[in-house]
Coordinates of C-alpha atoms in Angstrom, one line a residue:
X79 CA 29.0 19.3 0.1
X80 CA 25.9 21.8 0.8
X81 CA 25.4 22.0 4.5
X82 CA 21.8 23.6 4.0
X83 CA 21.1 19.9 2.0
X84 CA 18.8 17.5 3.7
X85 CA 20.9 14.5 5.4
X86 CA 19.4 11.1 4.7
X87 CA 20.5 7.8 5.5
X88 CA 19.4 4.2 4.4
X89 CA 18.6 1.1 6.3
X90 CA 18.2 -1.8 3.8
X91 CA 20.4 -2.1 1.0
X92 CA 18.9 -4.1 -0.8
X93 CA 17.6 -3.6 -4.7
X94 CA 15.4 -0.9 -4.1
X95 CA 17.2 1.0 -1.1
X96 CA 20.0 1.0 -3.4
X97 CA 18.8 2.1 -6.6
X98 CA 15.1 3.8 -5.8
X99 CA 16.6 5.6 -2.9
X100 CA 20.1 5.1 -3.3
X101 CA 20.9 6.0 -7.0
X102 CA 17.8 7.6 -8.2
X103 CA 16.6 10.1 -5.2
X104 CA 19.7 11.9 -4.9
X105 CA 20.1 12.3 -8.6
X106 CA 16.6 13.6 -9.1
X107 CA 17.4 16.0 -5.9
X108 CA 20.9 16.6 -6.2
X109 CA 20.6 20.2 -4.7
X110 CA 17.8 19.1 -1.5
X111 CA 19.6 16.0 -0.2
X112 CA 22.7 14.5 0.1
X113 CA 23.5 10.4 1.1
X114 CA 25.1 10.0 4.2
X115 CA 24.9 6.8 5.7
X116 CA 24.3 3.4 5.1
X117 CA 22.9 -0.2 7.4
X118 CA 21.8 -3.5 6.5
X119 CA 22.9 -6.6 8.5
X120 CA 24.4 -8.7 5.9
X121 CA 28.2 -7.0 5.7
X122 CA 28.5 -8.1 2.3
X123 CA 25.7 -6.6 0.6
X124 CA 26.4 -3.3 3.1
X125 CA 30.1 -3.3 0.8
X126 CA 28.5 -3.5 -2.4
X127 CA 25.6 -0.6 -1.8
X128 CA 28.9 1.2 -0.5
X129 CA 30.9 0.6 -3.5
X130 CA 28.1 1.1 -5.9
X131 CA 26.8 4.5 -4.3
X132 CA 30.2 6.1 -3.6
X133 CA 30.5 9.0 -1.2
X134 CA 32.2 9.8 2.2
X135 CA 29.4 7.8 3.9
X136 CA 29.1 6.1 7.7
X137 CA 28.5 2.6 7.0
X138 CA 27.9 0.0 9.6
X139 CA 26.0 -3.2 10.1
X140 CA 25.0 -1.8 13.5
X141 CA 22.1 0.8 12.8
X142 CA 22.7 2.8 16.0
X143 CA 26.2 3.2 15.6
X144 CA 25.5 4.1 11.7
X145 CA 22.5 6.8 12.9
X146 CA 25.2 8.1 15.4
X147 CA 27.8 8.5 13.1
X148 CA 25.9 9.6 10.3
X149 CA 23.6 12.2 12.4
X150 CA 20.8 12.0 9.2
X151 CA 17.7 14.3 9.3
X152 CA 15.7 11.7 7.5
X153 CA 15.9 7.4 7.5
X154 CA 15.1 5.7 4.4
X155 CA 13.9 2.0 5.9
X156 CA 14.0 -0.3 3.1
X157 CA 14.5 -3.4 5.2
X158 CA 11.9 -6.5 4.9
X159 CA 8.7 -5.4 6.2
X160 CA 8.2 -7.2 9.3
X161 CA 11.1 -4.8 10.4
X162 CA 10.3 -1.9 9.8
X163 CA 7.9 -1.1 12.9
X164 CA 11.6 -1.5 15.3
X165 CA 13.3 0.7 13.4
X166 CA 10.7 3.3 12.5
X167 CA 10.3 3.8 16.4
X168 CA 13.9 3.6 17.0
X169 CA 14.4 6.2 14.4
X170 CA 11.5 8.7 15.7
X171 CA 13.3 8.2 19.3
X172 CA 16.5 9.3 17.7
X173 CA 14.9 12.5 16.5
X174 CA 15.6 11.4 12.7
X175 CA 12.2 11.9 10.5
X176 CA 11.2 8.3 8.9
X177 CA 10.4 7.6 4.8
X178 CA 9.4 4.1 5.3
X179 CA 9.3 1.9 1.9
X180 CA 5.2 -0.1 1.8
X181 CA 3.8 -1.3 3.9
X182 CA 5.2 0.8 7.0
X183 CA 4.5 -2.3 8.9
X184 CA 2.7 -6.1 9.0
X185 CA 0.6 -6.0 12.1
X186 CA -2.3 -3.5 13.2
X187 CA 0.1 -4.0 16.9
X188 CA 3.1 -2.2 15.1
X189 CA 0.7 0.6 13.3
X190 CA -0.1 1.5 17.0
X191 CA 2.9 1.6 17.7
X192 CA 4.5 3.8 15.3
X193 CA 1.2 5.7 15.1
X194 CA 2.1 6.6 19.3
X195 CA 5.5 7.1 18.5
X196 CA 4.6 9.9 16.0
X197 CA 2.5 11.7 18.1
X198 CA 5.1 11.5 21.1
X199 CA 7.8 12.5 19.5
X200 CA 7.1 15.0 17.1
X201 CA 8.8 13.5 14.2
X202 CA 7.2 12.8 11.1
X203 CA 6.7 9.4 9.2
X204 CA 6.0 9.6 5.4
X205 CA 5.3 6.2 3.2
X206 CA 6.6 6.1 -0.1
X207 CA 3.3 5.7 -2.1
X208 CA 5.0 6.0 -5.4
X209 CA 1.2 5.2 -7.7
X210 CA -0.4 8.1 -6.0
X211 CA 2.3 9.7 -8.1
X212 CA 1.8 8.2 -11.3
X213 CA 0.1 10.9 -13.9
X214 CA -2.5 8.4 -14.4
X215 CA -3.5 7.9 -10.4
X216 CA -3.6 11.8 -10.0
X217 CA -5.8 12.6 -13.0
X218 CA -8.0 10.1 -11.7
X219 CA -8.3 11.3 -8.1
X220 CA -8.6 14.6 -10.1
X221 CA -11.6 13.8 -12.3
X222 CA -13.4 11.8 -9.1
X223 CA -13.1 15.0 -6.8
X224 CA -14.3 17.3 -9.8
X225 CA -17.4 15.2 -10.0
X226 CA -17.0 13.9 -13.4
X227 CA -19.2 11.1 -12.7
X228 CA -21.7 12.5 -9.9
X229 CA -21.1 11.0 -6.2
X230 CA -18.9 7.7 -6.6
X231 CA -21.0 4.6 -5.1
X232 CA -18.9 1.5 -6.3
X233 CA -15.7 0.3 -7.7
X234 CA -14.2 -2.7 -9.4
X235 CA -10.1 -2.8 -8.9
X236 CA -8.5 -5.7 -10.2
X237 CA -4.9 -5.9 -10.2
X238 CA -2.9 -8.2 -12.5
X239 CA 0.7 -10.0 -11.8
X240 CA 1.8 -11.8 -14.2
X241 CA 4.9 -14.8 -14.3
X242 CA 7.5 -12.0 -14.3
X243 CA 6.5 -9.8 -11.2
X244 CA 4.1 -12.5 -10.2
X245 CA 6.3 -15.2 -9.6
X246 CA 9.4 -13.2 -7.6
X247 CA 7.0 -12.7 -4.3
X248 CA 7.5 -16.4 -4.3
X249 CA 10.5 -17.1 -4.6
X250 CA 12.2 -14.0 -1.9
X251 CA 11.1 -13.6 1.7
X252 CA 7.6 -12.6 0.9
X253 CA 6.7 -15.7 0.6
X254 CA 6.4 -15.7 4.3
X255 CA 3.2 -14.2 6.0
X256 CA 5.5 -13.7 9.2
X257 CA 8.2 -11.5 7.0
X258 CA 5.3 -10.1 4.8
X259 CA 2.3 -10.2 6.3
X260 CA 1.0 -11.9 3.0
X261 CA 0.3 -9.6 -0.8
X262 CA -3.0 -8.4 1.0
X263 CA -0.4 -6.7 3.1
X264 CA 2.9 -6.5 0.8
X265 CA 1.4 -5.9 -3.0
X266 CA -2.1 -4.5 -1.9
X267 CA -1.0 -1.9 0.3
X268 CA -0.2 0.3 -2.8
X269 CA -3.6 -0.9 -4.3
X270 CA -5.4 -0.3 -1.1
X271 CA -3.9 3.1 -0.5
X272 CA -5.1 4.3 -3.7
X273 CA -8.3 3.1 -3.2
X274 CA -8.5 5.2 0.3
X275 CA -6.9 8.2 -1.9
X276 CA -9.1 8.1 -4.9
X277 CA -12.5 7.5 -3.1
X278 CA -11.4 10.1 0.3
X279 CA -12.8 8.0 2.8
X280 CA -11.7 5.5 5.4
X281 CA -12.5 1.7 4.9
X282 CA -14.2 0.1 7.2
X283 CA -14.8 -3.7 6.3
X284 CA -14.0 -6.1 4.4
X285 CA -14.8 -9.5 3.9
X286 CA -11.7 -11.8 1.8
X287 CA -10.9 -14.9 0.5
X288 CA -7.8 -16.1 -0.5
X289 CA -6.0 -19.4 -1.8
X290 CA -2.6 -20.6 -2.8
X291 CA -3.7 -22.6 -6.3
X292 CA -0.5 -22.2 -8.7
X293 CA 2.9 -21.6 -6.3
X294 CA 4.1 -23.6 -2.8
X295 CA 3.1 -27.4 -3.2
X296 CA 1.3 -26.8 -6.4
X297 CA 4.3 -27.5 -8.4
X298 CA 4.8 -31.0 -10.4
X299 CA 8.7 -31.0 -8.7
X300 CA 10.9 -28.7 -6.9
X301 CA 14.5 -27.7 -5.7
X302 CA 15.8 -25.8 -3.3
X303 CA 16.8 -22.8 -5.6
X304 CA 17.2 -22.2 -9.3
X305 CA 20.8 -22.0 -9.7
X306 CA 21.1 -25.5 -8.1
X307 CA 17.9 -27.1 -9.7
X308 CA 17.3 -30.1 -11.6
X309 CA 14.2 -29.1 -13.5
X310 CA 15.5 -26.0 -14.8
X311 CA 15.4 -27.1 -18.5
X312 CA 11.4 -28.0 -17.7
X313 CA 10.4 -25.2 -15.0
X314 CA 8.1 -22.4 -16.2
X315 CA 9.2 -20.2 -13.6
X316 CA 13.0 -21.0 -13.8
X317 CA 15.2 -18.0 -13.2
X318 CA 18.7 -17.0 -14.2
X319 CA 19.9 -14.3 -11.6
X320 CA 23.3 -14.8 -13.1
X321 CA 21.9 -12.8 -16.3
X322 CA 21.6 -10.1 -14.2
X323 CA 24.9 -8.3 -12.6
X324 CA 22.8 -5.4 -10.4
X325 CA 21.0 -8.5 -9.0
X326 CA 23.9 -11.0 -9.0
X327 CA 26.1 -8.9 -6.8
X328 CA 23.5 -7.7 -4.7
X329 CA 22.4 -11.6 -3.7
X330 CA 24.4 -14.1 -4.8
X331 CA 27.6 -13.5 -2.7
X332 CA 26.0 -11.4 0.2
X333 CA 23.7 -15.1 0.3
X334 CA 27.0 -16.6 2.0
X335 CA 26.4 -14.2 5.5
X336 CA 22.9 -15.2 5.7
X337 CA 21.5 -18.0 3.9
X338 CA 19.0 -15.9 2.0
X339 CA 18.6 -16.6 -1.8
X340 CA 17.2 -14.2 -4.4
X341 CA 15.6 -17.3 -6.4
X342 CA 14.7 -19.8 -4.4
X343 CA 12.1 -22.4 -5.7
X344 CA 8.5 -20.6 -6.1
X345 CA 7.4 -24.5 -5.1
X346 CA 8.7 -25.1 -1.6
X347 CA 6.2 -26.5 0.2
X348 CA 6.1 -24.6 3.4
X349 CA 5.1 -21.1 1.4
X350 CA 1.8 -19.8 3.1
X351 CA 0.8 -16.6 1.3
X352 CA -2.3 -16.4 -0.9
X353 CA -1.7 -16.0 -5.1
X354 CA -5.2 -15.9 -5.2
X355 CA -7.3 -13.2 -3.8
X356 CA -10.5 -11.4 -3.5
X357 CA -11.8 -8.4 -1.4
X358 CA -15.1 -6.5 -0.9
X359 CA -14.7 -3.1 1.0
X360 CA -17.1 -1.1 2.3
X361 CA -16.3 3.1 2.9
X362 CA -17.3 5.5 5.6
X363 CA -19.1 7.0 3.0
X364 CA -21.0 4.1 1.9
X365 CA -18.8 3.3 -1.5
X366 CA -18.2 -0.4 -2.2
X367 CA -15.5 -1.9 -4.1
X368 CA -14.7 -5.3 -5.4
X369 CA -10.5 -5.9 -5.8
X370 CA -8.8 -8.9 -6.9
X371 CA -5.8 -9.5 -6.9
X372 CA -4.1 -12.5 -9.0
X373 CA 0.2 -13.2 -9.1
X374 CA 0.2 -16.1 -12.5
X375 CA -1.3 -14.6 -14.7
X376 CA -0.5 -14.0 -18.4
X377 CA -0.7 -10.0 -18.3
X378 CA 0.7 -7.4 -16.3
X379 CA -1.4 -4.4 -15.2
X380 CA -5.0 -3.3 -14.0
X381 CA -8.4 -2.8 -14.9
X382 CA -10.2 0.1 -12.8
X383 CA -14.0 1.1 -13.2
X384 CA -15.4 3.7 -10.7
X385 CA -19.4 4.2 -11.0
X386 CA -21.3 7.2 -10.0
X387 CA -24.8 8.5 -10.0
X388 CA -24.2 10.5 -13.1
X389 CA -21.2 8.3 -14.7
X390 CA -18.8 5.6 -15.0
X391 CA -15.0 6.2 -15.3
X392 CA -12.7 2.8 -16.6
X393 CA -9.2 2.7 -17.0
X394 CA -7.6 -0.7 -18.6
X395 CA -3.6 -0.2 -17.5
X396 CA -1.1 -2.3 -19.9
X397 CA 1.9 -2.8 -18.3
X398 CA 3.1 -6.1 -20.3
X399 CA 1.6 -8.9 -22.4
X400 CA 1.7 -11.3 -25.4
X401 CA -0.5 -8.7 -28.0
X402 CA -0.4 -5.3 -29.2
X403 CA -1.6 -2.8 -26.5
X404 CA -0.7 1.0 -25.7
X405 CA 2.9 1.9 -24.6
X406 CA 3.5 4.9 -22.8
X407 CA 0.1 6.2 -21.8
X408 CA -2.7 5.2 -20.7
X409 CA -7.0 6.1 -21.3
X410 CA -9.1 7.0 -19.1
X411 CA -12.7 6.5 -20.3
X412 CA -15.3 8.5 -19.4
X413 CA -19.5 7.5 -19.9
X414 CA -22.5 10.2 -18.8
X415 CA -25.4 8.9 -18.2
X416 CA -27.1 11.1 -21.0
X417 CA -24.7 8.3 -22.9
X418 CA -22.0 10.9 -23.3
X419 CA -18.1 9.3 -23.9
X420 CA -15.3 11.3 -23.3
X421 CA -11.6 9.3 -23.7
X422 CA -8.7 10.9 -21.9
X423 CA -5.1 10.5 -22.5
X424 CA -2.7 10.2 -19.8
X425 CA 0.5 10.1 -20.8
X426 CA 3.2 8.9 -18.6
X427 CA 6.5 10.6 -17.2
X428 CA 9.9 9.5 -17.1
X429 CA 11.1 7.1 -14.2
X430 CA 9.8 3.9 -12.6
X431 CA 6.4 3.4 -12.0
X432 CA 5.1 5.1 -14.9
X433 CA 6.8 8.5 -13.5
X434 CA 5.5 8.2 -10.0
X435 CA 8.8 7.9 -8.5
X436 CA 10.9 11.1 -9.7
X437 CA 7.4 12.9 -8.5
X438 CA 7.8 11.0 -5.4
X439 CA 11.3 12.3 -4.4
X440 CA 10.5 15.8 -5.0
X441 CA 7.7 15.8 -3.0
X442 CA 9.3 14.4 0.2
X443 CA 12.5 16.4 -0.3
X444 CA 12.2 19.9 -2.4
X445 CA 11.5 22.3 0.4
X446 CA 9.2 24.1 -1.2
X447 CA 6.9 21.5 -2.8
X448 CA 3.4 22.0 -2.8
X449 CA 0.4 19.0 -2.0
X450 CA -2.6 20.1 -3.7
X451 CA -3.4 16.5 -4.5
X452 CA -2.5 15.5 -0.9
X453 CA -0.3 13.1 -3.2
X454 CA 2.0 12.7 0.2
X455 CA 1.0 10.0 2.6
X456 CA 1.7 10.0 6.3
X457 CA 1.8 7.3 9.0
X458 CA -2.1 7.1 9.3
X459 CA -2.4 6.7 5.7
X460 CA -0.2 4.1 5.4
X461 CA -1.3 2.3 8.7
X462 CA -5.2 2.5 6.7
X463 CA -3.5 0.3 3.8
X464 CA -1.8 -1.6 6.2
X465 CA -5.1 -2.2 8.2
X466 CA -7.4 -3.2 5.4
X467 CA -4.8 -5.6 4.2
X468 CA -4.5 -7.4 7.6
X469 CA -8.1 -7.3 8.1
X470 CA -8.6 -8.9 4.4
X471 CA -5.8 -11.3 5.4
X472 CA -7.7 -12.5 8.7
X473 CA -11.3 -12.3 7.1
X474 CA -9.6 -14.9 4.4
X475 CA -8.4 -17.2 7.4
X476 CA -12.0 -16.7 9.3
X477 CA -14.4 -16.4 6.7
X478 CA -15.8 -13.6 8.7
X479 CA -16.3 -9.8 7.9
X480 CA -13.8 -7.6 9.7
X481 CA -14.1 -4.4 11.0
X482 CA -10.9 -2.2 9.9
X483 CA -11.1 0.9 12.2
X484 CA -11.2 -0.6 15.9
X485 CA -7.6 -1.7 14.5
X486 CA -6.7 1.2 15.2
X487 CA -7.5 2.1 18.6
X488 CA -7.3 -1.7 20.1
X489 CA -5.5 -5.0 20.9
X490 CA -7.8 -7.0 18.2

């Protein structure tokens, strides 16, 4: 094994610490880093992430004793968000630089806190922003910082889960606003960060609504969990884990430690995130942007319009649905003013999320990587998307505009 190869460990072995970190990062940067360690605190999932990723690694349900054992340069925290503020800090104590999975945390308390923990340490948290890597995201922060379309003044973002993706927030921990800080937090973090990237500005305010109208106890019936269910013959949302052996032996045994179940029923009654949400965001530098965000619907994807004092720029993102639509690439459409169109094809790379990910892996861990599109996103990036999606989340329970920066710097 290299010894000039970056040590990293994981903490979270679930889907994706197993296969986004485990699997794919060190096989995209076989010669920069090397798997050392693994920690989750369900023992049987922690046996099959070790049996699936091989290695001479320190494994332990006990994170310290793992970190000591292990002695990583850099900890991958893949654990369920409400989490990840304890171990970030812990980690950043221990010396170990931090690539936290999105959102780096659920509260504006635990941004703080990691945000203080940086600075005092001198260890360095990066949040694995995958879109900003997508060709797509970078060609359009490329054309909006050339000034294809004059000075940017507005933007319509509307994001687009459908029953696939949609329906699986419901039915795993995320479903909880205390494990996930709701999909203002979870799912619009990644939106909301590319928002911040794209426009180069911090947000300020928002005003939210939000609303549970098709999941939690919107359903006709319910179970406690698809494998067990009654209605499975006459549930839209029924799921077969068992069809799926990655999934399968990463849940379905491991749920015996625990309790937690990959599919439990998207109608139990005590879910309390929103399916259904809105957002209007105001910039430092005066842009305002209109996002939506809706988890039933019968497309997958996004629908993007920047406007400018010389412009517009639209981008209509097909990621899956029942008609014919571009595979592969997506086209970025540019309209003057003087009534000038210019279409743009972006096509996209190899590796999930359109390509972003590969990109991803060699930014944080190639040595010599360069940032020209400040791609990379460190703690106060991702406590910005974090920030915006709590004050969206409270402005939906308050029906009041809330401020996003004093977030930072306070106990509000």
């Amino acid at each position: 094994m290299g010894t000039n190869k970056r040590r990293v460990a994981i903490v979270g072995t679930g889907h994706r610490g197993v296969g986004t970190w485990g699997r794919d990062a060190p096989a995209t940067c076989a010669d920069e880093i090397e798997l050392v360690g693994l920690s989750d605190t369900n023992p049987a999932r922690l046996a099959v992430a070790r049996d699936r990723l091989g290695g001479n690694l320190a494994v332990s349900t006990d994170l310290d004793r793992m970190l000591a054992e292990a002695r990583p340069h850099t900890l991958l925290v893949c654990t369920r968000d409400d989490t990840h503020a304890d171990i970030i800090v812990k980690a950043l104590e221990a010396g170990i630089d931090v690539v936290s999975e999105k959102p780096m945390a659920t509260t504006a308390a635990d941004c703080r806190r990691i945000l203080e923990a940086e600075r005092r340490t001198g260890r360095k948290v990066n949040v694995a922003f995958n879109y900003r890597f997508a060709p797509t995201s970078r060609k359009i922060r490329e054309l909006l910082a050339g000034g294809r379309i004059g000075t940017v003044t507005s933007c319509d973002f509307h994001w687009y889960l459908d029953t696939v993706h949609g329906a699986d927030y419901f039915r795993r921990w995320h479903a909880y606003k205390r494990h996930s800080g709701s999909l203002f937090v979870h799912k619009a973090t990644h939106h909301f960060d590319l928002l911040n990237w794209w426009i180069d500005a911090d947000p300020v305010q928002v005003f939210a609504q939000g609303a549970l109208r098709k999941y939690g106890a919107n359903g006709p019936f319910r179970g406690a969990r698809c494998k067990t269910c009654p209605h499975a013959g006459e549930c839209e949302f029924y799921f077969d884990m068992g069809k799926s052996e990655w999934l399968e032996s990463l849940y379905e045994a491991p749920a015996a430690e625990d309790g937690y179940v990959r599919d439990a029923c998207v109608y139990r009654e005590d879910i309390d995130i929103y399916d259904t949400m809105s957002a209007t965001i105001r910039y430092a530098n005066d842009v305002q942007v209109s996002y939506s965000l809706n988890a039933y619907l019968p497309v997958e994807g996004y629908h993007l319009a920047f406007n400018g004092t010389h412009g517009r720029l639209e981008v209509r993102m097909f990621e899956r649905q029942a008609f014919d639509a571009p595979s592969g690439r997506d086209e970025i459409l540019l309209l003057g003013t003087d009534r000038s169109v210019e279409r743009i094809t972006v096509d996209h790379g190899p590796g999930g999320h359109f390509g972003g990910d590969p990109l991803l892996h060699r930014s944080l861990f190639e040595p010599q990587a360069e940032d020209p599109a400040g791609q990379r996103a460190g703690a106060r990036a991702g406590a910005l998307s974090v920030l915006t999606g709590v004050a969206a989340t409270r402005s939906a329970e308050t029906g009041k505009a809330v401020d996003i920066l004093p977030l930072l710097d306070s106990d509000a």
